Coordinates of C-alpha atoms and ligand atoms in Angstrom, one line a residue:
M1 CA -6.4 6.4 24.4
T2 CA -9.3 5.3 22.2
L3 CA -9.2 4.2 18.6
A4 CA -13.0 4.0 18.5
N5 CA -14.7 5.0 15.2
R6 CA -11.4 5.1 13.3
N7 CA -11.0 3.6 9.8
M8 CA -8.2 1.4 8.6
V9 CA -8.1 2.0 4.9
T10 CA -4.3 2.2 4.6
I11 CA -1.5 1.1 6.8
D12 CA -0.7 4.8 7.3
D13 CA -4.1 5.3 9.1
L14 CA -2.4 3.9 12.3
S15 CA 0.7 5.5 13.7
R16 CA 3.5 3.3 14.8
G17 CA 2.5 3.6 18.4
E18 CA -1.0 2.6 17.5
I19 CA 0.2 -0.4 15.6
E20 CA 2.3 -1.5 18.7
A21 CA -0.9 -1.1 20.7
V22 CA -2.8 -3.5 18.4
F23 CA 0.1 -6.0 19.0
S24 CA 0.0 -5.7 22.8
L25 CA -3.8 -6.2 22.8
A26 CA -3.4 -9.2 20.3
D27 CA -1.0 -10.7 22.8
Q28 CA -3.6 -10.4 25.5
M29 CA -6.3 -11.8 23.2
A30 CA -4.1 -14.8 22.3
D31 CA -3.1 -15.5 26.0
S32 CA -6.7 -15.4 27.3
R33 CA -8.9 -16.1 24.2
D34 CA -11.9 -17.4 26.0
K35 CA -12.0 -14.5 28.5
Q36 CA -12.6 -12.2 25.6
Y37 CA -16.0 -13.6 24.7
G38 CA -18.6 -10.9 25.3
L39 CA -16.3 -8.0 24.8
C40 CA -18.2 -7.1 21.5
K41 CA -21.6 -8.5 22.6
G42 CA -24.4 -6.8 20.7
K43 CA -22.1 -5.5 18.0
I44 CA -22.5 -6.4 14.4
M45 CA -19.7 -6.8 11.8
A46 CA -20.7 -6.6 8.1
S47 CA -18.2 -8.9 6.2
L48 CA -18.3 -7.9 2.5
F49 CA -15.9 -9.9 0.4
F50 CA -16.4 -9.2 -3.3
E51 CA -13.2 -11.1 -4.2
P52 CA -12.2 -14.6 -3.1
S53 CA -10.7 -14.9 0.4
T54 CA -10.0 -17.7 2.8
R55 CA -7.8 -16.2 5.5
T56 CA -8.9 -12.6 5.8
R57 CA -12.6 -13.2 5.7
L58 CA -12.7 -16.3 7.9
S59 CA -10.2 -14.8 10.4
F60 CA -12.2 -11.6 10.7
E61 CA -15.5 -13.6 11.1
T62 CA -13.7 -16.0 13.7
A63 CA -12.4 -12.9 15.5
M64 CA -15.9 -11.4 15.8
H65 CA -17.5 -14.6 17.0
R66 CA -14.7 -15.1 19.5
L67 CA -15.5 -11.5 20.9
G68 CA -19.1 -12.5 21.2
G69 CA -20.3 -10.2 18.4
S70 CA -22.4 -11.1 15.3
V71 CA -21.6 -11.2 11.6
I72 CA -23.6 -10.4 8.5
T73 CA -22.1 -11.2 5.2
A74 CA -22.1 -10.7 1.4
S75 CA -19.6 -12.6 -0.7
D76 CA -20.7 -12.2 -4.2
V77 CA -21.5 -8.9 -6.1
G78 CA -24.0 -10.8 -8.2
A79 CA -26.0 -11.5 -5.1
T80 CA -26.2 -7.9 -4.0
S81 CA -27.8 -4.8 -5.6
L82 CA -24.4 -3.6 -6.8
S83 CA -25.1 -5.9 -9.8
K84 CA -28.2 -3.7 -10.5
G85 CA -26.0 -0.6 -10.7
E86 CA -26.2 0.6 -7.2
S87 CA -23.1 2.7 -6.3
I88 CA -20.7 1.7 -3.5
A89 CA -21.6 5.0 -1.6
D90 CA -25.3 4.1 -1.5
M91 CA -24.5 0.5 -0.4
A92 CA -22.1 1.9 2.3
R93 CA -24.8 4.2 3.7
V94 CA -27.3 1.4 3.9
I95 CA -25.0 -1.2 5.5
G96 CA -23.6 1.5 7.8
S97 CA -27.2 1.8 9.2
Y98 CA -27.3 -2.1 9.8
A99 CA -23.8 -2.8 11.2
D100 CA -21.4 -1.3 13.7
I101 CA -18.3 -2.0 11.6
I102 CA -17.7 -2.9 8.0
V103 CA -14.9 -5.1 6.6
I104 CA -14.7 -4.9 2.9
R105 CA -12.6 -6.5 0.1
H106 CA -13.3 -5.1 -3.4
P107 CA -11.4 -5.4 -6.8
W108 CA -11.4 -1.6 -7.3
E109 CA -8.5 0.4 -5.9
G110 CA -9.7 3.0 -3.4
A111 CA -13.2 1.3 -2.9
A112 CA -12.6 0.9 0.8
R113 CA -12.1 4.7 1.1
V114 CA -15.3 5.4 -0.6
V115 CA -17.0 3.0 1.8
A116 CA -15.3 4.8 4.7
D117 CA -16.4 8.2 3.4
Y118 CA -20.1 7.2 3.3
A119 CA -20.7 4.5 5.9
G120 CA -20.7 6.5 9.1
V121 CA -19.2 3.5 11.0
P122 CA -15.6 2.3 11.1
V123 CA -14.4 0.6 7.9
I124 CA -11.6 -1.8 7.6
N125 CA -9.9 -2.4 4.2
A126 CA -9.5 -6.2 3.6
G127 CA -7.9 -5.6 0.3
D128 CA -8.8 -3.1 -2.5
G129 CA -7.6 -4.4 -5.8
G130 CA -3.7 -4.0 -6.0
H131 CA -3.7 -1.0 -3.8
E132 CA -3.4 -2.0 -0.1
H133 CA -4.0 -4.8 2.4
P134 CA -3.2 -3.2 5.7
T135 CA -4.5 -5.9 8.1
Q136 CA -2.3 -8.5 6.3
T137 CA 0.6 -6.1 7.1
L138 CA -0.4 -6.1 10.8
C139 CA -0.2 -9.9 10.7
D140 CA 3.1 -9.8 8.9
L141 CA 4.7 -7.3 11.4
Y142 CA 3.3 -9.1 14.4
T143 CA 4.7 -12.4 13.2
I144 CA 8.1 -10.8 12.7
K145 CA 8.0 -9.2 16.1
K146 CA 7.0 -12.4 17.9
E147 CA 10.0 -14.2 16.4
R148 CA 12.7 -11.4 16.4
Q149 CA 11.3 -9.0 19.0
T150 CA 12.1 -6.0 16.8
I151 CA 11.6 -4.9 13.2
K152 CA 14.1 -2.1 13.3
G153 CA 17.4 -2.9 11.5
L154 CA 16.2 -6.2 10.1
R155 CA 16.9 -7.0 6.4
I156 CA 13.6 -8.0 4.8
A157 CA 13.5 -9.4 1.3
L158 CA 10.3 -9.1 -0.7
W159 CA 10.2 -11.9 -3.3
G160 CA 8.0 -12.5 -6.4
D161 CA 5.1 -10.4 -7.7
L162 CA 5.9 -6.9 -6.3
K163 CA 3.9 -5.3 -9.1
Y164 CA 0.3 -6.6 -8.5
G165 CA 0.4 -7.9 -5.0
R166 CA -1.5 -5.6 -2.6
T167 CA 0.2 -6.9 0.5
V168 CA 3.5 -5.5 -0.8
P169 CA 2.7 -1.7 -0.8
S170 CA 1.2 -1.8 2.7
L171 CA 4.2 -3.9 4.0
V172 CA 6.8 -1.7 2.3
Y173 CA 5.4 1.6 3.9
A174 CA 5.2 0.0 7.3
L175 CA 8.7 -1.5 7.1
A176 CA 10.1 2.0 6.2
R177 CA 8.3 3.5 9.2
F178 CA 9.6 0.7 11.4
G179 CA 13.2 1.3 10.3
A180 CA 13.8 -2.0 8.4
T181 CA 16.1 -2.5 5.4
I182 CA 14.1 -3.7 2.4
L183 CA 15.6 -5.9 -0.4
F184 CA 13.5 -6.0 -3.6
R185 CA 13.7 -9.3 -5.5
P186 CA 10.9 -9.3 -8.1
G187 CA 10.2 -11.8 -10.8
P188 CA 11.1 -10.5 -14.2
G189 CA 8.6 -8.0 -15.3
L190 CA 7.0 -7.8 -11.8
E191 CA 9.0 -5.0 -10.3
L192 CA 7.5 -2.6 -7.6
P193 CA 5.3 -0.1 -9.4
E194 CA 6.9 3.3 -10.0
H195 CA 4.3 5.2 -7.9
V196 CA 5.1 3.0 -4.9
M197 CA 8.9 3.3 -5.4
N198 CA 8.4 7.1 -5.7
K199 CA 6.4 7.4 -2.5
L200 CA 8.8 5.2 -0.6
G201 CA 11.8 7.2 -1.9
S202 CA 10.3 10.6 -1.1
E203 CA 8.1 10.2 2.0
Y204 CA 10.3 8.2 4.4
T205 CA 13.7 8.9 5.9
G206 CA 15.5 5.9 4.4
R207 CA 17.5 5.9 1.1
L208 CA 16.4 4.0 -1.9
E209 CA 19.2 2.6 -4.2
R210 CA 18.1 1.4 -7.6
Y211 CA 19.8 -1.5 -9.3
A212 CA 21.5 0.6 -11.9
N213 CA 23.5 2.4 -9.1
L214 CA 24.8 -0.8 -7.5
N215 CA 28.2 -2.0 -8.5
E216 CA 29.0 -5.2 -10.4
K217 CA 30.0 -7.2 -7.3
V218 CA 26.6 -6.6 -5.8
K219 CA 24.8 -7.2 -9.0
Q220 CA 26.4 -10.6 -9.6
R221 CA 25.4 -12.1 -6.4
L222 CA 23.2 -15.2 -6.3
F223 CA 20.4 -13.0 -4.9
P224 CA 19.6 -10.6 -7.7
L225 CA 18.0 -7.4 -6.6
D226 CA 16.1 -4.7 -8.2
A227 CA 16.5 -2.1 -5.5
I228 CA 17.4 -1.8 -1.8
Y229 CA 15.9 0.6 0.7
I230 CA 18.0 1.3 3.7
T231 CA 17.0 3.2 6.9
P232 CA 20.3 4.4 8.1
S233 CA 21.1 3.4 11.7
K234 CA 24.5 1.7 11.5
P235 CA 27.8 3.3 10.3
H236 CA 28.1 1.4 7.0
Q237 CA 24.4 2.4 6.2
L238 CA 25.5 6.0 6.4
A239 CA 28.1 5.5 3.7
N240 CA 27.6 7.9 0.8
I241 CA 28.5 5.2 -1.8
P242 CA 25.3 3.2 -2.4
S243 CA 27.0 0.0 -3.3
V244 CA 29.1 -0.1 0.0
S245 CA 26.0 0.0 2.2
A246 CA 24.2 -2.4 -0.1
Q247 CA 27.0 -4.8 -0.2
V248 CA 27.4 -4.9 3.6
E249 CA 23.7 -5.4 3.9
L250 CA 23.8 -8.4 1.6
E251 CA 26.8 -10.0 3.3
E252 CA 25.0 -9.9 6.7
G253 CA 22.3 -12.1 5.3
V254 CA 18.5 -11.9 5.1
D255 CA 16.4 -11.9 8.3
V256 CA 13.0 -12.4 6.6
L257 CA 12.1 -13.7 3.2
Y258 CA 8.6 -12.5 2.3
V259 CA 7.4 -14.6 -0.6
T260 CA 4.4 -13.7 -2.8
R261 CA 2.5 -15.6 -5.5
L262 CA 1.9 -14.3 -9.1
Q263 CA -1.4 -12.5 -9.0
M264 CA -2.7 -13.9 -12.3
E265 CA -6.1 -12.3 -11.7
R266 CA -4.6 -8.8 -11.9
L267 CA -2.5 -9.1 -15.1
A268 CA -3.1 -6.3 -17.6
A269 CA -4.8 -7.2 -20.9
G270 CA -2.2 -8.6 -23.2
E271 CA 0.3 -9.4 -20.5
E272 CA 1.8 -12.9 -21.0
G273 CA 0.9 -14.9 -17.9
E274 CA 2.7 -18.0 -19.2
E275 CA 6.0 -16.1 -19.6
L276 CA 5.7 -14.6 -16.1
K277 CA 4.9 -18.0 -14.6
R278 CA 7.9 -19.7 -16.4
D279 CA 10.4 -17.1 -15.1
Y280 CA 9.0 -16.8 -11.7
P281 CA 11.6 -17.3 -8.9
V282 CA 11.0 -20.3 -6.7
V283 CA 11.8 -20.6 -3.0
D284 CA 12.9 -24.2 -2.3
K285 CA 15.4 -26.2 -0.2
K286 CA 18.3 -25.4 -2.5
L287 CA 17.8 -21.7 -2.2
L288 CA 17.5 -21.9 1.6
R289 CA 20.9 -23.7 1.7
E290 CA 22.6 -20.5 0.5
R291 CA 24.5 -18.6 3.2
E292 CA 22.3 -15.5 2.9
F293 CA 19.3 -17.5 4.1
E294 CA 20.9 -19.5 6.9
K295 CA 18.9 -17.7 9.6
T296 CA 16.0 -16.5 7.4
M297 CA 12.4 -16.5 8.6
V298 CA 10.2 -17.4 5.6
L299 CA 6.9 -15.7 5.4
H300 CA 4.1 -15.7 2.8
P301 CA 0.6 -14.0 3.0
L302 CA -0.8 -17.2 1.3
P303 CA -2.4 -18.6 -0.7
R304 CA 0.7 -20.2 -2.4
V305 CA 0.7 -21.7 -5.8
N306 CA 4.1 -22.9 -7.1
E307 CA 6.5 -20.2 -6.0
M308 CA 7.2 -21.9 -2.7
A309 CA 8.1 -25.6 -2.7
R310 CA 6.2 -27.8 -0.2
E311 CA 9.5 -29.4 0.8
I312 CA 10.2 -26.4 3.0
D313 CA 7.0 -26.6 5.0
A314 CA 8.7 -28.7 7.7
D315 CA 11.7 -26.4 7.8
P316 CA 11.9 -24.5 11.2
R317 CA 12.5 -21.3 9.2
S318 CA 9.1 -21.6 7.6
N319 CA 6.6 -19.5 9.5
Y320 CA 3.8 -18.8 7.0
F321 CA 1.1 -21.1 8.6
K322 CA 1.8 -19.5 12.1
Q323 CA 1.5 -16.1 10.3
A324 CA -1.9 -17.0 9.0
G325 CA -3.0 -18.2 12.5
L326 CA -2.0 -14.9 14.1
G327 CA -4.6 -13.3 11.9
V328 CA -7.3 -14.1 14.5
P329 CA -5.8 -12.4 17.6
I330 CA -4.7 -9.4 15.4
R331 CA -8.1 -9.0 14.0
M332 CA -9.8 -9.5 17.5
A333 CA -7.6 -6.7 18.8
L334 CA -8.4 -4.4 15.8
L335 CA -12.2 -4.9 16.0
A336 CA -12.2 -4.4 19.8
L337 CA -10.2 -1.2 19.4
L338 CA -12.2 0.3 16.5
L339 CA -15.5 -0.6 18.1
G340 CA -14.4 1.1 21.3
S341 CA -14.7 -2.1 23.4
Q342 CA -11.1 -1.7 24.5
E343 CA -8.8 1.3 25.0
A344 CA -5.4 1.4 23.4
A345 CA -2.2 1.6 25.5
I346 CA -0.1 3.8 23.2
T347 CA 3.4 4.9 23.7
E348 CA 4.3 7.2 20.9
D349 CA 8.0 7.3 20.2
K350 CA 9.9 10.2 19.1
E351 CA 11.8 8.5 16.2
P352 CA 11.3 9.9 12.7
F353 CA 9.6 8.2 9.8
N354 CA 6.4 7.8 11.9
R355 CA 4.0 9.0 9.2
P356 CA 4.3 10.1 5.5
G357 CA 4.4 13.8 4.9
E358 CA 1.4 16.1 4.3
H359 CA 0.8 17.5 0.8
P360 CA -1.5 20.2 -0.5
L361 CA -4.6 18.8 -2.2
Y362 CA -6.1 19.4 -5.7
R363 CA -9.8 18.8 -5.7
R364 CA -11.4 21.2 -8.2
G365 CA -13.3 18.3 -9.8
F366 CA -12.3 19.2 -13.3
G367 CA -9.1 19.3 -15.4
V368 CA -7.7 15.9 -14.5
R369 CA -8.9 12.4 -13.6
C370 CA -7.0 9.4 -12.5
A371 CA -5.4 7.4 -15.3
N372 CA -5.6 4.1 -13.4
P373 CA -8.4 2.0 -15.0
R374 CA -8.8 0.1 -11.8
C375 CA -9.3 3.2 -9.6
V376 CA -12.7 3.4 -8.1
S377 CA -12.9 7.1 -9.1
V378 CA -13.1 6.3 -12.8
Q379 CA -15.7 3.5 -12.7
K380 CA -19.0 4.1 -14.5
T381 CA -21.2 3.7 -11.4
E382 CA -19.0 5.8 -9.2
A383 CA -17.6 8.6 -11.4
N384 CA -20.7 10.6 -11.3
Y385 CA -20.5 11.3 -7.5
I386 CA -16.8 10.9 -6.7
K387 CA -15.0 14.2 -7.0
P388 CA -11.4 13.4 -8.2
E389 CA -8.9 14.3 -5.4
F390 CA -5.2 14.4 -5.6
K391 CA -2.2 15.1 -3.4
I392 CA 0.2 17.5 -5.1
V393 CA 3.4 15.7 -4.5
G394 CA 5.7 17.3 -7.0
R395 CA 5.8 20.8 -8.6
R396 CA 8.2 20.6 -11.7
P397 CA 6.8 18.7 -13.4
V398 CA 3.5 18.8 -11.5
T399 CA 2.9 15.4 -10.1
L400 CA -0.3 14.4 -8.5
R401 CA -1.1 11.3 -6.4
C402 CA -4.6 10.1 -6.6
A403 CA -6.2 10.1 -3.1
Y404 CA -8.1 6.9 -3.9
C405 CA -5.6 4.5 -5.5
E406 CA -2.3 6.5 -5.1
H407 CA -1.3 6.1 -8.7
E408 CA 0.5 9.2 -10.0
V409 CA -0.7 11.5 -12.7
Y410 CA 1.5 13.9 -14.7
P411 CA -0.9 16.5 -16.1
R412 CA 0.1 18.5 -19.2
Y413 CA -0.9 22.1 -18.3
V414 CA -1.2 24.5 -15.3
A415 CA -2.9 27.8 -14.8
S416 CA -3.7 30.0 -11.9
T417 CA -7.0 31.2 -10.4
D418 CA -5.5 34.7 -9.8
W419 CA -4.9 34.9 -13.6
H420 CA -1.4 36.0 -12.9
E421 CA -1.7 39.4 -11.3
G422 CA -5.5 39.6 -11.8
K423 CA -5.5 40.7 -15.5
L424 CA -7.9 38.9 -17.7
D425 CA -5.7 39.0 -20.6
S426 CA -3.2 37.0 -18.6
K427 CA -5.6 34.1 -18.2
K428 CA -3.0 31.9 -19.7
Y429 CA -2.1 28.2 -19.3
H430 CA 1.5 26.9 -19.3
S431 CA 3.2 23.5 -19.6
A432 CA 3.2 21.7 -16.3
D433 CA 7.0 21.2 -16.4
S434 CA 7.7 25.0 -17.0
H435 CA 8.8 27.3 -14.2
W436 CA 5.2 28.5 -13.9
S437 CA 4.3 25.2 -12.2
T438 CA 6.5 26.2 -9.2
K439 CA 5.3 29.9 -9.1
I440 CA 1.5 29.2 -8.7
K441 CA 0.4 28.7 -5.1
P442 CA -1.1 25.3 -4.5
E443 CA -4.4 26.9 -3.5
N444 CA -4.5 28.8 -6.9
L445 CA -3.4 25.9 -9.0
I446 CA -5.7 24.8 -11.9
I447 CA -4.7 21.8 -13.9
F448 CA -5.6 20.8 -17.4
D449 CA -4.9 17.5 -19.2
S450 CA -5.4 19.0 -22.6
A451 CA -5.1 22.3 -24.4
S452 CA -8.7 22.0 -25.6
D453 CA -9.9 21.6 -21.9
A454 CA -8.0 24.8 -21.0
K455 CA -9.3 26.7 -24.0
A456 CA -12.9 25.6 -23.2
R457 CA -12.5 27.4 -19.8
G458 CA -11.3 30.6 -21.4
F459 CA -7.6 30.2 -21.1
K460 CA -5.1 31.1 -23.8
P461 CA -1.8 29.4 -24.4
G462 CA 1.1 31.1 -22.5
H463 CA 4.6 31.5 -23.8
Y464 CA 5.5 28.3 -21.9
A465 CA 2.6 26.1 -23.2
R466 CA 3.6 23.4 -25.6
A467 CA 1.0 22.2 -28.0
D468 CA -0.7 18.8 -27.2
G469 CA 1.5 16.0 -28.5
E470 CA 4.7 18.2 -28.5
K471 CA 7.6 16.9 -26.5
Ligands
CP1 N1 -3.5 -13.3 2.7 C1 -4.8 -13.2 2.3 O1 -5.3 -12.1 2.0 O2 -5.4 -14.4 2.0 P1 -6.9 -14.5 1.6 O3 -7.0 -13.9 0.1 O4 -7.2 -16.0 1.6 O5 -7.8 -13.7 2.4

């Protein structure tokens, strides 16, 4: 099967079978590295890194050189015409006419998707703000598989900055699809964002237990958790009492500890970086002496700052430099597949949780915009051509997920294009948490963020329309 001309903007762009195919090809690439030279001869990769990078950029560029292809690069917005006000879409169109594949890192969430929409060549997301970093997840899963042969059933603890780290959402969704148990251990104030929790809890087959539902015995353990996600496969995991399964999981120890640094560069205005640094949990020799971590593999996407003591570098459980090294064969495999230089040997399995569910779309271009200030769709240079697009993921209250950055929006009012039985005097709008929100068919749904917006389009308040500001 071919993966030629596909994009990799989020980890969900590849099925589980396709991810396994990347791993098989990466094995081949690593085993016979020198024989791969020439596989992408004549192909050009555009390497656009508008945020700092050591591993991702240099491993992609190394991968393309090892395949015999060429690289063109831009690594500073100030040295490109983006700094003159050019849109990402125009840049993508132009670079798509120069290169055969584009790898992009950009601070705006959803930027890689815009590039993919306009480039006309395959696009790989090398990190878009705090949204996703799917090729890092390929490196993470590949490292785990190489060491443990499987991902299914493993207990994987995510440690540190779960709020701003972009490697975390990509990894969380992939682990859920591969059937792992996920233990969330954030630094104080750095919990997994609600929209990621909500997607994890509603789109995959596992069960998400929040801290508040766990019993005191679990809460008092040395290893303090915010939440646990369990894909049921063993009898205790099927227990209906959340704390029972969580407790057994903890007693069995942690297979992988995935450490992340505090993403200082993404803190919100007014957020106290010094406080977050002071309370940040550190992984050191003392922690790894605890029973839970006896057989734990320690991973880190790197770079590290102070969250992981250098004293554990020589510990055989530390695998993070190996993980970074595996970035080259993984990215060689991915480039060769998306450029069509190699076919993928895919065995699709029949297990559930292979892909998140489909949702109806809302894309009228008016009534609602993404509330995330880091979303590409609300940036000055982009907002005049990007039509807001949302997945309708909840009906009461109406909940929308931005198609670019995946943040959730809870709009205030709903109306219908069929004016409720076609009568003009029924051109009414209602609160988005009223029963009307479930009655209107998704294809007829109109959404308004304010009463004035609804009135400007000729709608009157219905019986179930609270005034703006009313609770
Ligand atoms: N892991 C990772 O993305 O590292 P870089 O920021 O150095 O690319």
